[in-house]
Amino acid sequence: MYADFLRRLARDKLAMVGLCVVAVLFFVAMFADFLAPYPPDRIDVEKILVEPSRDHLMGTDPLGRDVLSRIIHGSGVSLSVGFVAVGISTFIGVILGAASGYYGGLADRIIMRFVDIMLCFPTFFLILAVIAFLQPSIWNIMIVIGITSWMGVTRLVRAEFLSLRERDFVRAAVSQGASDLRIIFLHVLPNAMAPILVAATLGVASAVLVESSLSFLGLGVQPPDPSWGNMLTEGKDNIEIAWWLSLFPGLAIFITVMGYNLLGEGIRDTLDPRLRR
Amino acid sequence: MGPYILKRLLLMIPVLLGITIISFGVMKLAPGDPVSVVTDLNPNMNKEAIERIRAYYGLDQPAYVQYAKWLKNMLMLDFGRSFAPDSRPVIDKIMERIPVTLLINILSMILILAVAIPLGVMSAVKQNSVFDKGTTVFVFVGFAIPTFWLALLLMILFGVKLEWLPISGLRSLTYAELSVPEKVLDLGKHLVLPVFVSSFGGLAGMSRYMRSNMLEVIRQDYITTARAKGLDERTVIFKHALRNALLPVITLLGLSVPGLIGGSVIFETIFAIPGMGQLFYQSVMSRDYPTVMGILVIGAVLTLVGNLLADVMYSVADPRIRAAG
């Protein structure tokens, strides 16, 4: 089944483009030290705000640091925030969604009400409020994005469980006296993996966007550590004189998010036969 | 109609309570309390004085008592006083900022509807055409582009390079000297970029949603019937299909309220617009907790009201909902 899935996914050109983007991102993040032409924090007072040129392909910032090198070193942040935040939200979503869909009744009603309540908060407000009370750091951001974005997965997992628990193979497991935990994790959950995988891939994209917005607002990764978001803050401060500071880091975010989205949509189309034309 | 709205209103009560409980919980995350703010200023304070201050703020009581008190104040729209140097009541600060944010959000919603509906309908009707493919590309770009980056690029293009549009604030320096039509024009020019930026993501989402709704609807039997009756294609699409495809859009509009309000933090900060989002950002940066809490609660309540309006509109538009109660 998995081989078949991979073969069909490989035929989806857009999904492969997305996969390549993600693979390149991993590669860049892992070998940042070798790929970056300059150390990311080397200040050069003779080369302040130099336009893109042969020496500095993406120009330099107000401290004379090479923009390309900082973008390369910033890739690790985007990568890790995306994965950790989505790991947290998927974990919470699977547990709550499974409990809600499998047991139903009071547990279901309480969890779903909780989801409704969380969805009432303007997303960005809740994240900012929690960050305001904690200290802005990369770990806090991962956690906060994770614990404010599990609602979609919960609803999704619940819906899957609601329909799967009526199926014959689940009844067979029940009649054999399998424990609830065994049924949930060994029988039902594997059959619900597909939509969870899609949601997680798309979730990474949105986590990357949120992290960059937070860093842009000064509430995320703190300078001098480079992140694409906080590099754009410098772009804004020098908007009248240095367009390259605004263009390139944003382009990096855009391409990354696009890559995850294409991959996620590709997986969805491959898994959901109803969408195939 | 009446009983339906009443039922919706009653269902809002537990959600409202939940919103306040979560907000209160977030507030309790704060390291230190009002007492530590005072003792930081005056480290030599004796123990009894500290106890008196704790008692004054009710901090010597158990959490649920504190919550009940806080909730009571909140119901009377008393969010306390801002920690900012002006120490004005939080509710006053929020109220003077809300109109700007609502204005921009309502304009964005109108723009989203005005552009996304025709776009979605056209690409569904001409499925797989060049136009449809172009719209799909636009949708993917819209989903992936960071709002604040789009804002920066547009500021560089239209503000710095072309100098067509102002890039910050809501009014020019010469605003007071302008005549009324000039004032409107001035405000309009300042609003172009913020409204466009705040609606961009929604535009993409709504066109895609509209497209898939429309695709679903034109496969229905009653559309085949309409065509079989010999109605011309325009009537079939715009009268029979569109009305049904539009229904779920109402719900999506309601659901997009939290995103729009939350997004106002970003574009109001970038464009220096004195709205609720900017106030929220400033309060977060200066750790003005009472204002942060006030905006958090009011933002959630606005969302709830938006959802309620959407439900009511839906029941007006779709008699089946009313019948089901």
Coordinates of C-alpha atoms in Angstrom, one line a residue:
Chain A
M1 CA 0.0 0.0 0.0
Y2 CA 2.8 2.4 0.9
A3 CA 4.8 1.6 -2.2
D4 CA 1.7 2.2 -4.3
F5 CA 1.2 5.5 -2.5
L6 CA 4.8 6.6 -3.1
R7 CA 4.6 5.7 -6.8
R8 CA 1.5 7.7 -7.3
L9 CA 2.9 10.6 -5.3
A10 CA 6.0 10.6 -7.5
R11 CA 3.8 11.1 -10.5
D12 CA 2.4 14.3 -9.0
K13 CA 4.8 17.0 -10.4
L14 CA 3.8 19.8 -8.1
A15 CA 4.1 17.5 -5.0
M16 CA 7.6 16.6 -6.2
V17 CA 8.5 20.3 -6.6
G18 CA 7.3 20.7 -3.0
L19 CA 9.4 17.7 -1.8
C20 CA 12.5 19.1 -3.6
V21 CA 12.0 22.4 -1.8
V22 CA 11.7 20.7 1.6
A23 CA 14.7 18.5 0.8
V24 CA 16.9 21.5 -0.2
L25 CA 15.8 23.3 2.9
F26 CA 17.0 20.3 5.1
F27 CA 20.3 20.2 3.2
V28 CA 20.9 23.9 3.5
A29 CA 20.1 23.9 7.2
M30 CA 22.3 20.9 7.9
F31 CA 25.3 22.2 6.0
A32 CA 24.8 25.9 6.7
D33 CA 28.4 26.3 7.9
F34 CA 29.8 24.9 4.6
L35 CA 27.4 26.6 2.3
A36 CA 27.4 30.2 3.7
P37 CA 30.1 32.3 2.0
Y38 CA 30.6 34.3 5.1
P39 CA 30.1 33.8 8.9
P40 CA 26.5 35.0 9.5
D41 CA 27.5 37.4 12.3
R42 CA 30.7 38.9 10.8
I43 CA 30.4 42.6 10.9
D44 CA 32.2 44.6 8.2
V45 CA 32.0 48.3 8.7
E46 CA 33.4 49.0 5.3
K47 CA 30.5 47.2 3.6
I48 CA 27.4 48.6 5.2
L49 CA 24.2 48.3 3.1
V50 CA 26.0 47.2 0.0
E51 CA 23.7 46.4 -3.0
P52 CA 23.7 42.9 -4.3
S53 CA 26.9 42.2 -6.2
R54 CA 29.3 39.4 -7.1
D55 CA 30.8 39.5 -3.6
H56 CA 27.5 39.7 -1.8
L57 CA 24.9 38.0 -3.9
M58 CA 22.0 39.4 -1.8
G59 CA 23.8 42.5 -0.5
T60 CA 24.7 43.4 3.1
D61 CA 22.7 44.7 6.1
P62 CA 23.2 47.8 8.2
L63 CA 26.0 46.1 10.1
G64 CA 27.8 45.0 6.9
R65 CA 26.8 41.3 7.4
D66 CA 26.2 39.2 4.3
V67 CA 22.5 38.7 3.8
L68 CA 22.8 35.4 1.9
S69 CA 24.8 33.9 4.7
R70 CA 22.3 35.0 7.3
I71 CA 19.4 33.6 5.2
I72 CA 21.3 30.2 5.0
H73 CA 21.8 30.2 8.8
G74 CA 18.2 31.3 9.4
S75 CA 16.9 28.2 7.6
G76 CA 17.5 26.0 10.7
V77 CA 15.1 28.1 12.8
S78 CA 12.2 27.8 10.3
L79 CA 12.8 24.1 9.9
S80 CA 12.9 23.3 13.6
V81 CA 10.0 25.6 14.6
G82 CA 7.8 24.0 12.0
F83 CA 8.5 20.5 13.1
V84 CA 8.4 20.9 16.8
A85 CA 5.3 23.1 16.8
V86 CA 3.5 20.7 14.5
G87 CA 4.7 17.7 16.6
I88 CA 3.1 19.3 19.7
S89 CA -0.2 20.3 18.0
T90 CA -0.5 16.9 16.3
F91 CA 0.1 15.0 19.5
I92 CA -2.5 17.0 21.4
G93 CA -4.9 16.8 18.5
V94 CA -4.6 13.0 18.1
I95 CA -5.1 12.4 21.8
L96 CA -8.1 14.7 22.2
G97 CA -9.6 13.8 18.9
A98 CA -9.3 10.1 19.5
A99 CA -10.8 10.4 23.0
S100 CA -13.6 12.5 21.6
G101 CA -14.4 10.3 18.6
Y102 CA -13.9 6.9 20.2
Y103 CA -15.7 7.4 23.5
G104 CA -18.3 10.0 22.5
G105 CA -20.7 11.1 25.1
L106 CA -19.7 13.6 27.8
A107 CA -16.0 13.5 26.9
D108 CA -16.8 14.3 23.3
R109 CA -19.1 17.2 24.3
I110 CA -16.5 18.7 26.7
I111 CA -13.6 18.5 24.2
M112 CA -15.6 19.9 21.4
R113 CA -16.8 22.8 23.5
F114 CA -13.2 23.4 24.4
V115 CA -12.3 23.5 20.7
D116 CA -15.1 26.0 20.0
I117 CA -13.8 28.2 22.8
M118 CA -10.2 28.1 21.6
L119 CA -11.3 28.9 18.0
C120 CA -13.0 32.1 19.3
F121 CA -9.6 33.7 20.1
P122 CA -8.2 35.7 17.3
T123 CA -5.3 33.3 16.6
F124 CA -2.5 35.8 16.6
F125 CA -3.9 37.6 19.7
L126 CA -3.7 34.5 21.9
I127 CA -0.1 33.7 20.7
L128 CA 1.0 37.2 21.3
A129 CA -0.6 37.4 24.7
V130 CA 1.1 34.2 25.9
I131 CA 4.5 35.3 24.5
A132 CA 4.0 38.6 26.3
F133 CA 3.7 36.8 29.6
L134 CA 6.5 34.4 28.9
Q135 CA 9.9 35.5 27.5
P136 CA 10.3 35.5 23.7
S137 CA 12.6 32.6 22.8
I138 CA 12.7 30.0 20.2
W139 CA 11.5 27.2 22.6
N140 CA 8.6 29.3 23.9
I141 CA 7.5 30.1 20.4
M142 CA 7.5 26.4 19.3
I143 CA 5.4 25.5 22.4
V144 CA 3.0 28.4 22.1
I145 CA 2.4 27.8 18.4
G146 CA 1.9 24.1 19.2
I147 CA -0.6 24.7 22.0
T148 CA -2.6 27.2 20.0
S149 CA -3.0 25.2 16.8
W150 CA -4.3 21.8 17.7
M151 CA -8.0 22.4 17.2
G152 CA -8.1 21.6 13.5
V153 CA -6.3 18.2 14.0
T154 CA -8.6 17.4 16.9
R155 CA -11.7 17.9 14.8
L156 CA -10.2 15.9 11.9
V157 CA -9.2 12.9 14.1
R158 CA -12.5 12.9 15.8
A159 CA -14.4 12.8 12.5
E160 CA -12.1 9.9 11.3
F161 CA -12.7 8.0 14.6
L162 CA -16.5 8.5 14.4
S163 CA -16.7 6.8 11.1
L164 CA -14.0 4.2 11.7
R165 CA -15.3 2.9 15.0
E166 CA -18.4 1.6 13.3
R167 CA -16.4 -0.5 10.8
D168 CA -16.3 -4.3 11.0
F169 CA -12.6 -4.6 11.7
V170 CA -13.0 -2.5 14.8
R171 CA -16.0 -4.5 16.0
A172 CA -14.0 -7.7 15.4
A173 CA -11.3 -6.3 17.6
V174 CA -13.8 -5.4 20.3
S175 CA -15.4 -8.8 20.2
Q176 CA -12.0 -10.4 20.7
G177 CA -11.7 -8.4 23.9
A178 CA -9.0 -6.0 22.8
S179 CA -8.5 -3.1 25.2
D180 CA -9.6 0.4 24.3
L181 CA -6.0 1.7 24.0
R182 CA -5.1 -1.2 21.7
I183 CA -8.1 -0.6 19.5
I184 CA -7.4 3.2 19.3
F185 CA -3.7 3.0 18.6
L186 CA -3.3 -0.2 16.7
H187 CA -6.6 -0.6 14.8
V188 CA -8.2 2.8 14.3
L189 CA -5.3 5.3 14.3
P190 CA -3.3 3.7 11.5
N191 CA -6.3 4.0 9.3
A192 CA -6.6 7.7 10.1
M193 CA -3.0 8.5 9.3
A194 CA -3.6 9.9 5.8
P195 CA -5.6 13.0 6.7
I196 CA -3.4 13.6 9.8
L197 CA -0.3 13.5 7.6
V198 CA -1.8 16.1 5.2
A199 CA -2.9 18.3 8.1
A200 CA 0.6 18.1 9.6
T201 CA 2.4 19.0 6.4
L202 CA 0.1 22.0 5.9
G203 CA 0.5 22.8 9.6
V204 CA 4.3 23.1 9.2
A205 CA 3.7 25.7 6.5
S206 CA 1.5 27.8 8.7
A207 CA 3.9 27.4 11.7
V208 CA 6.7 28.8 9.5
L209 CA 4.5 31.8 8.7
V210 CA 3.6 32.4 12.3
E211 CA 7.2 32.2 13.5
S212 CA 8.4 34.6 10.9
S213 CA 5.6 37.0 11.8
L214 CA 6.5 36.8 15.5
S215 CA 10.2 37.3 14.7
F216 CA 9.3 40.2 12.5
L217 CA 7.4 41.9 15.3
G218 CA 10.4 41.4 17.6
L219 CA 8.7 38.7 19.7
G220 CA 10.4 35.7 18.1
V221 CA 14.0 34.8 17.5
Q222 CA 16.0 37.6 19.0
P223 CA 18.9 39.3 17.2
P224 CA 21.8 38.8 16.6
D225 CA 20.6 35.2 15.9
P226 CA 19.4 35.3 12.3
S227 CA 15.8 34.3 11.4
W228 CA 14.0 35.2 8.2
G229 CA 11.4 37.1 10.2
N230 CA 13.8 39.3 12.1
M231 CA 15.9 40.0 9.0
L232 CA 12.7 41.5 7.5
T233 CA 12.5 43.9 10.5
E234 CA 15.8 45.4 9.3
G235 CA 14.3 45.5 5.8
K236 CA 11.4 47.6 7.1
D237 CA 13.7 49.9 9.1
N238 CA 15.7 50.6 5.9
I239 CA 12.8 50.4 3.5
E240 CA 13.7 53.7 1.8
I241 CA 17.3 52.8 1.0
A242 CA 17.8 49.0 0.8
W243 CA 15.2 47.0 -1.0
W244 CA 17.3 43.8 -1.0
L245 CA 16.9 43.5 2.8
S246 CA 13.1 43.2 2.3
L247 CA 13.1 41.1 -0.8
F248 CA 15.3 38.1 -0.1
P249 CA 14.4 36.9 3.4
G250 CA 10.7 37.1 2.5
L251 CA 11.3 35.2 -0.7
A252 CA 12.9 32.4 1.4
I253 CA 9.8 32.3 3.6
F254 CA 7.5 32.3 0.6
I255 CA 9.4 29.5 -1.2
T256 CA 9.5 27.3 2.0
V257 CA 5.8 27.7 2.8
M258 CA 5.0 27.1 -0.9
G259 CA 7.0 23.9 -0.8
Y260 CA 5.2 22.5 2.2
N261 CA 1.8 23.5 0.8
L262 CA 2.5 21.8 -2.5
L263 CA 3.7 18.7 -0.8
G264 CA 0.7 18.6 1.5
E265 CA -1.8 19.2 -1.3
G266 CA 0.0 16.5 -3.4
I267 CA -0.3 14.0 -0.6
R268 CA -4.0 14.8 -0.1
D269 CA -4.7 14.4 -3.8
T270 CA -2.8 11.1 -3.9
L271 CA -4.6 9.7 -0.9
D272 CA -8.1 10.9 -1.6
P273 CA -9.3 9.0 -4.7
R274 CA -12.4 11.2 -4.8
L275 CA -10.3 14.1 -5.8
R276 CA -8.6 12.3 -8.7
R277 CA -9.9 13.2 -12.1
Chain B
M1 CA -36.7 32.9 13.7
G2 CA -36.9 34.2 17.3
P3 CA -36.5 30.8 19.1
Y4 CA -33.5 30.0 16.9
I5 CA -31.7 33.2 17.8
L6 CA -32.5 32.7 21.4
K7 CA -31.1 29.2 21.3
R8 CA -27.9 30.5 19.7
L9 CA -27.6 33.2 22.4
L10 CA -28.0 30.7 25.2
L11 CA -25.4 28.5 23.6
M12 CA -23.0 31.5 23.7
I13 CA -23.0 31.6 27.5
P14 CA -20.8 28.6 28.2
V15 CA -18.4 29.7 25.4
L16 CA -18.2 33.2 26.8
L17 CA -17.4 31.7 30.3
G18 CA -14.7 29.5 28.7
I19 CA -13.2 32.5 27.0
T20 CA -12.9 34.3 30.3
I21 CA -11.5 31.2 32.1
I22 CA -8.8 30.8 29.4
S23 CA -8.0 34.5 29.4
F24 CA -7.7 34.4 33.2
G25 CA -5.4 31.4 33.0
V26 CA -3.2 33.2 30.5
M27 CA -3.0 36.2 32.9
K28 CA -1.9 33.9 35.7
L29 CA 1.1 32.8 33.6
A30 CA 2.6 36.2 34.1
P31 CA 5.7 36.2 36.2
G32 CA 5.2 38.5 39.1
D33 CA 2.0 40.3 40.0
P34 CA 1.1 43.9 40.6
V35 CA 2.8 43.6 44.0
S36 CA 6.2 42.8 42.4
V37 CA 5.8 45.9 40.2
V38 CA 5.5 48.0 43.3
T39 CA 8.2 46.2 45.3
D40 CA 10.6 46.5 42.3
L41 CA 10.3 50.2 42.7
N42 CA 10.8 50.2 46.4
P43 CA 12.7 47.1 47.6
N44 CA 12.8 48.3 51.3
M45 CA 9.1 47.8 51.7
N46 CA 8.2 46.0 55.0
K47 CA 6.2 42.8 55.1
E48 CA 3.0 44.3 56.4
A49 CA 2.9 46.9 53.6
I50 CA 3.3 44.1 51.0
E51 CA 0.5 42.1 52.6
R52 CA -1.7 45.2 52.5
I53 CA -1.1 45.6 48.8
R54 CA -1.7 41.9 48.2
A55 CA -5.0 42.2 50.1
Y56 CA -5.8 45.4 48.1
Y57 CA -5.5 43.6 44.8
G58 CA -7.3 40.5 46.3
L59 CA -4.2 38.4 45.7
D60 CA -4.5 36.8 49.2
Q61 CA -7.6 35.0 48.1
P62 CA -7.9 31.7 46.3
A63 CA -7.8 31.7 42.5
Y64 CA -11.5 31.0 42.0
V65 CA -12.4 34.0 44.2
Q66 CA -10.1 36.2 42.2
Y67 CA -11.6 34.9 39.0
A68 CA -15.1 35.6 40.2
K69 CA -14.2 39.2 41.0
W70 CA -12.4 39.6 37.7
L71 CA -15.4 38.2 35.9
K72 CA -17.7 40.6 37.7
N73 CA -15.6 43.6 36.7
M74 CA -15.4 42.3 33.1
L75 CA -19.2 42.0 32.8
M76 CA -19.3 45.7 33.7
L77 CA -16.6 46.3 31.0
D78 CA -14.2 47.3 33.7
F79 CA -10.8 46.0 32.6
G80 CA -8.9 48.1 35.1
R81 CA -6.4 50.8 34.4
S82 CA -3.6 50.6 31.9
F83 CA 0.0 50.1 33.2
A84 CA 1.1 52.7 30.6
P85 CA 2.2 56.1 31.9
D86 CA -1.2 57.6 31.0
S87 CA -2.9 55.0 33.3
R88 CA -6.3 55.5 31.6
P89 CA -9.1 53.0 31.9
V90 CA -8.4 50.1 29.5
I91 CA -11.9 50.1 28.1
D92 CA -11.5 53.8 27.0
K93 CA -8.2 53.0 25.2
I94 CA -9.8 50.1 23.4
M95 CA -13.0 51.8 22.5
E96 CA -11.2 54.7 20.7
R97 CA -9.2 52.2 18.7
I98 CA -12.0 49.8 17.7
P99 CA -13.6 51.9 14.9
V100 CA -10.4 52.0 12.8
T101 CA -9.9 48.3 13.0
L102 CA -13.5 47.5 12.2
L103 CA -13.5 49.9 9.3
I104 CA -10.4 48.2 7.7
N105 CA -11.7 44.7 8.4
I106 CA -15.2 45.5 7.0
L107 CA -13.6 47.1 3.9
S108 CA -11.4 44.0 3.5
M109 CA -14.4 41.7 3.8
I110 CA -16.2 43.6 1.1
L111 CA -13.2 43.5 -1.1
I112 CA -12.8 39.7 -0.5
L113 CA -16.4 39.1 -1.4
A114 CA -16.4 41.4 -4.4
V115 CA -13.3 39.7 -5.9
A116 CA -13.4 36.2 -4.7
I117 CA -17.0 35.3 -5.6
P118 CA -16.7 36.2 -9.3
L119 CA -13.2 34.6 -9.4
G120 CA -14.4 31.4 -7.9
V121 CA -17.5 31.2 -10.0
M122 CA -15.6 31.9 -13.3
S123 CA -12.9 29.3 -12.6
A124 CA -15.5 26.6 -11.7
V125 CA -17.6 27.3 -14.8
K126 CA -14.5 27.2 -16.9
Q127 CA -12.9 24.3 -15.0
N128 CA -9.3 23.5 -16.3
S129 CA -9.2 26.5 -18.6
V130 CA -6.3 28.9 -18.6
F131 CA -8.3 31.3 -16.4
D132 CA -8.9 28.5 -13.9
K133 CA -5.2 27.5 -13.8
G134 CA -4.3 31.2 -13.4
T135 CA -6.7 31.5 -10.4
T136 CA -5.2 28.3 -8.9
V137 CA -1.7 29.8 -9.1
F138 CA -3.0 33.0 -7.5
V139 CA -4.6 30.9 -4.7
F140 CA -1.3 29.1 -3.9
V141 CA 0.6 32.3 -3.9
G142 CA -2.0 33.9 -1.6
F143 CA -1.7 31.0 0.8
A144 CA 2.1 31.0 1.0
I145 CA 2.9 34.7 1.0
P146 CA 3.7 36.3 4.4
T147 CA 1.3 39.2 4.9
F148 CA 4.1 41.5 6.3
W149 CA 6.4 40.7 3.4
L150 CA 3.7 41.5 0.9
A151 CA 3.2 44.8 2.8
L152 CA 6.9 45.6 2.6
L153 CA 7.1 44.9 -1.1
L154 CA 4.1 47.0 -1.9
M155 CA 5.5 49.8 0.3
I156 CA 8.7 49.7 -1.6
L157 CA 6.9 49.7 -5.0
F158 CA 4.1 52.1 -4.5
G159 CA 5.5 54.2 -1.7
V160 CA 9.2 54.5 -2.2
K161 CA 9.8 53.9 -5.9
L162 CA 6.6 55.2 -7.6
E163 CA 5.6 57.5 -4.7
W164 CA 1.9 57.0 -5.5
L165 CA 0.7 56.1 -2.1
P166 CA 1.5 57.0 1.5
I167 CA 3.1 54.2 3.5
S168 CA 2.2 55.0 7.1
G169 CA -0.6 56.4 9.2
L170 CA -4.1 57.3 8.3
R171 CA -3.8 61.0 7.5
S172 CA -1.3 63.3 5.8
L173 CA 0.3 66.0 7.9
T174 CA -1.7 68.6 6.0
Y175 CA -5.0 66.8 6.8
A176 CA -6.4 69.7 8.9
E177 CA -6.1 72.2 6.0
L178 CA -7.9 70.0 3.5
S179 CA -11.5 70.4 2.3
V180 CA -13.9 67.6 3.0
P181 CA -13.6 65.8 -0.4
E182 CA -9.9 66.1 -0.1
K183 CA -10.0 64.6 3.4
V184 CA -11.9 61.6 2.1
L185 CA -9.5 61.2 -0.7
D186 CA -6.6 61.4 1.7
L187 CA -8.0 58.8 4.0
G188 CA -8.8 56.6 1.0
K189 CA -5.2 56.8 -0.3
H190 CA -3.9 55.8 3.2
L191 CA -6.3 52.9 3.3
V192 CA -5.5 51.3 -0.1
L193 CA -2.4 49.3 0.9
P194 CA -3.6 48.2 4.4
V195 CA -7.0 47.0 3.1
F196 CA -5.4 45.2 0.2
V197 CA -2.8 43.5 2.4
S198 CA -5.3 42.5 5.0
S199 CA -7.6 41.0 2.5
F200 CA -5.0 39.1 0.3
G201 CA -4.9 35.8 2.3
G202 CA -8.7 35.8 2.6
L203 CA -9.0 36.5 -1.1
A204 CA -7.1 33.3 -1.9
G205 CA -9.0 31.2 0.6
M206 CA -12.4 32.5 -0.4
S207 CA -11.9 32.0 -4.2
R208 CA -10.8 28.5 -3.7
Y209 CA -13.7 27.8 -1.4
M210 CA -16.1 29.4 -3.9
R211 CA -14.7 27.4 -6.7
S212 CA -15.2 24.0 -5.0
N213 CA -18.7 25.0 -3.8
M214 CA -19.7 25.9 -7.3
L215 CA -18.2 22.7 -8.8
E216 CA -20.2 20.8 -6.3
V217 CA -23.4 22.6 -7.1
I218 CA -23.3 22.5 -10.9
R219 CA -23.2 18.7 -10.7
Q220 CA -26.5 18.6 -8.9
D221 CA -29.7 17.3 -10.5
Y222 CA -31.6 20.5 -10.3
I223 CA -29.0 22.2 -12.4
T224 CA -29.4 19.5 -15.1
T225 CA -33.2 20.1 -14.8
A226 CA -32.7 23.8 -15.2
R227 CA -30.6 23.2 -18.3
A228 CA -33.1 20.7 -19.6
K229 CA -35.9 23.2 -19.3
G230 CA -34.0 25.2 -21.8
L231 CA -32.9 28.1 -19.5
D232 CA -30.0 29.9 -20.9
E233 CA -26.6 29.3 -19.2
R234 CA -26.5 32.7 -17.5
T235 CA -29.7 32.1 -15.7
V236 CA -28.6 28.6 -14.7
I237 CA -25.3 29.7 -13.3
F238 CA -26.2 33.0 -11.7
K239 CA -29.7 32.3 -10.5
H240 CA -29.9 28.6 -9.8
A241 CA -26.3 27.6 -9.0
L242 CA -24.8 30.7 -7.5
R243 CA -27.5 31.1 -4.8
N244 CA -26.8 27.7 -3.5
A245 CA -23.1 28.0 -3.8
L246 CA -23.2 31.2 -1.8
L247 CA -24.8 29.7 1.3
P248 CA -21.6 28.2 2.9
V249 CA -19.7 31.4 2.2
I250 CA -21.7 33.0 4.9
T251 CA -20.3 30.5 7.4
L252 CA -16.8 31.0 6.1
L253 CA -17.1 34.7 6.5
G254 CA -18.0 34.2 10.2
L255 CA -15.1 31.8 10.6
S256 CA -12.6 34.2 9.0
V257 CA -13.3 36.9 11.7
P258 CA -10.6 35.7 14.1
G259 CA -8.0 35.6 11.4
L260 CA -8.8 39.1 10.2
I261 CA -8.8 40.6 13.7
G262 CA -5.6 38.8 14.6
G263 CA -4.0 39.9 11.3
S264 CA -4.7 43.5 12.2
V265 CA -1.8 43.3 14.7
I266 CA 0.6 42.9 11.8
F267 CA -0.6 45.3 9.2
E268 CA -1.5 48.0 11.7
T269 CA 2.0 47.8 13.1
I270 CA 3.6 47.9 9.7
F271 CA 1.5 50.8 8.3
A272 CA 1.4 52.6 11.7
I273 CA -2.4 52.6 11.8
P274 CA -3.8 53.6 15.2
G275 CA -6.2 50.7 15.6
M276 CA -6.7 47.9 18.2
G277 CA -4.0 45.7 16.6
Q278 CA -1.4 48.4 17.1
L279 CA -2.5 49.0 20.7
F280 CA -2.3 45.3 21.3
Y281 CA 1.2 45.1 20.0
Q282 CA 2.3 48.2 22.0
S283 CA 0.8 46.7 25.1
V284 CA 2.5 43.4 24.6
M285 CA 5.9 45.1 24.1
S286 CA 5.5 47.3 27.2
R287 CA 3.9 44.4 29.2
D288 CA 0.8 46.4 29.9
Y289 CA -1.1 43.4 31.2
P290 CA -4.5 44.9 31.8
T291 CA -4.7 46.2 28.2
V292 CA -3.5 42.9 26.8
M293 CA -6.2 41.0 28.8
G294 CA -8.9 43.5 27.8
I295 CA -8.1 43.2 24.1
L296 CA -7.8 39.4 24.3
V297 CA -11.3 39.2 25.8
I298 CA -12.8 41.8 23.5
G299 CA -11.2 40.2 20.4
A300 CA -12.8 36.8 21.4
V301 CA -16.2 38.4 22.0
L302 CA -16.0 40.1 18.6
T303 CA -15.4 36.8 17.0
L304 CA -18.3 35.2 18.9
V305 CA -20.5 38.1 17.7
G306 CA -19.3 37.6 14.1
N307 CA -20.1 33.9 14.3
L308 CA -23.5 34.6 15.7
L309 CA -24.2 37.1 12.9
A310 CA -23.1 34.5 10.3
D311 CA -25.5 31.9 11.8
V312 CA -28.4 34.3 11.9
M313 CA -27.7 35.4 8.3
Y314 CA -27.5 31.7 7.3
S315 CA -30.8 31.0 8.8
V316 CA -32.3 34.0 7.0
A317 CA -30.9 32.8 3.7
D318 CA -31.6 29.1 4.1
P319 CA -35.1 28.1 5.3
R320 CA -34.0 24.5 6.0
I321 CA -31.9 25.6 9.0
R322 CA -34.9 27.4 10.5
A323 CA -37.1 24.4 10.1
A324 CA -34.6 22.2 11.8
G325 CA -34.2 24.7 14.6

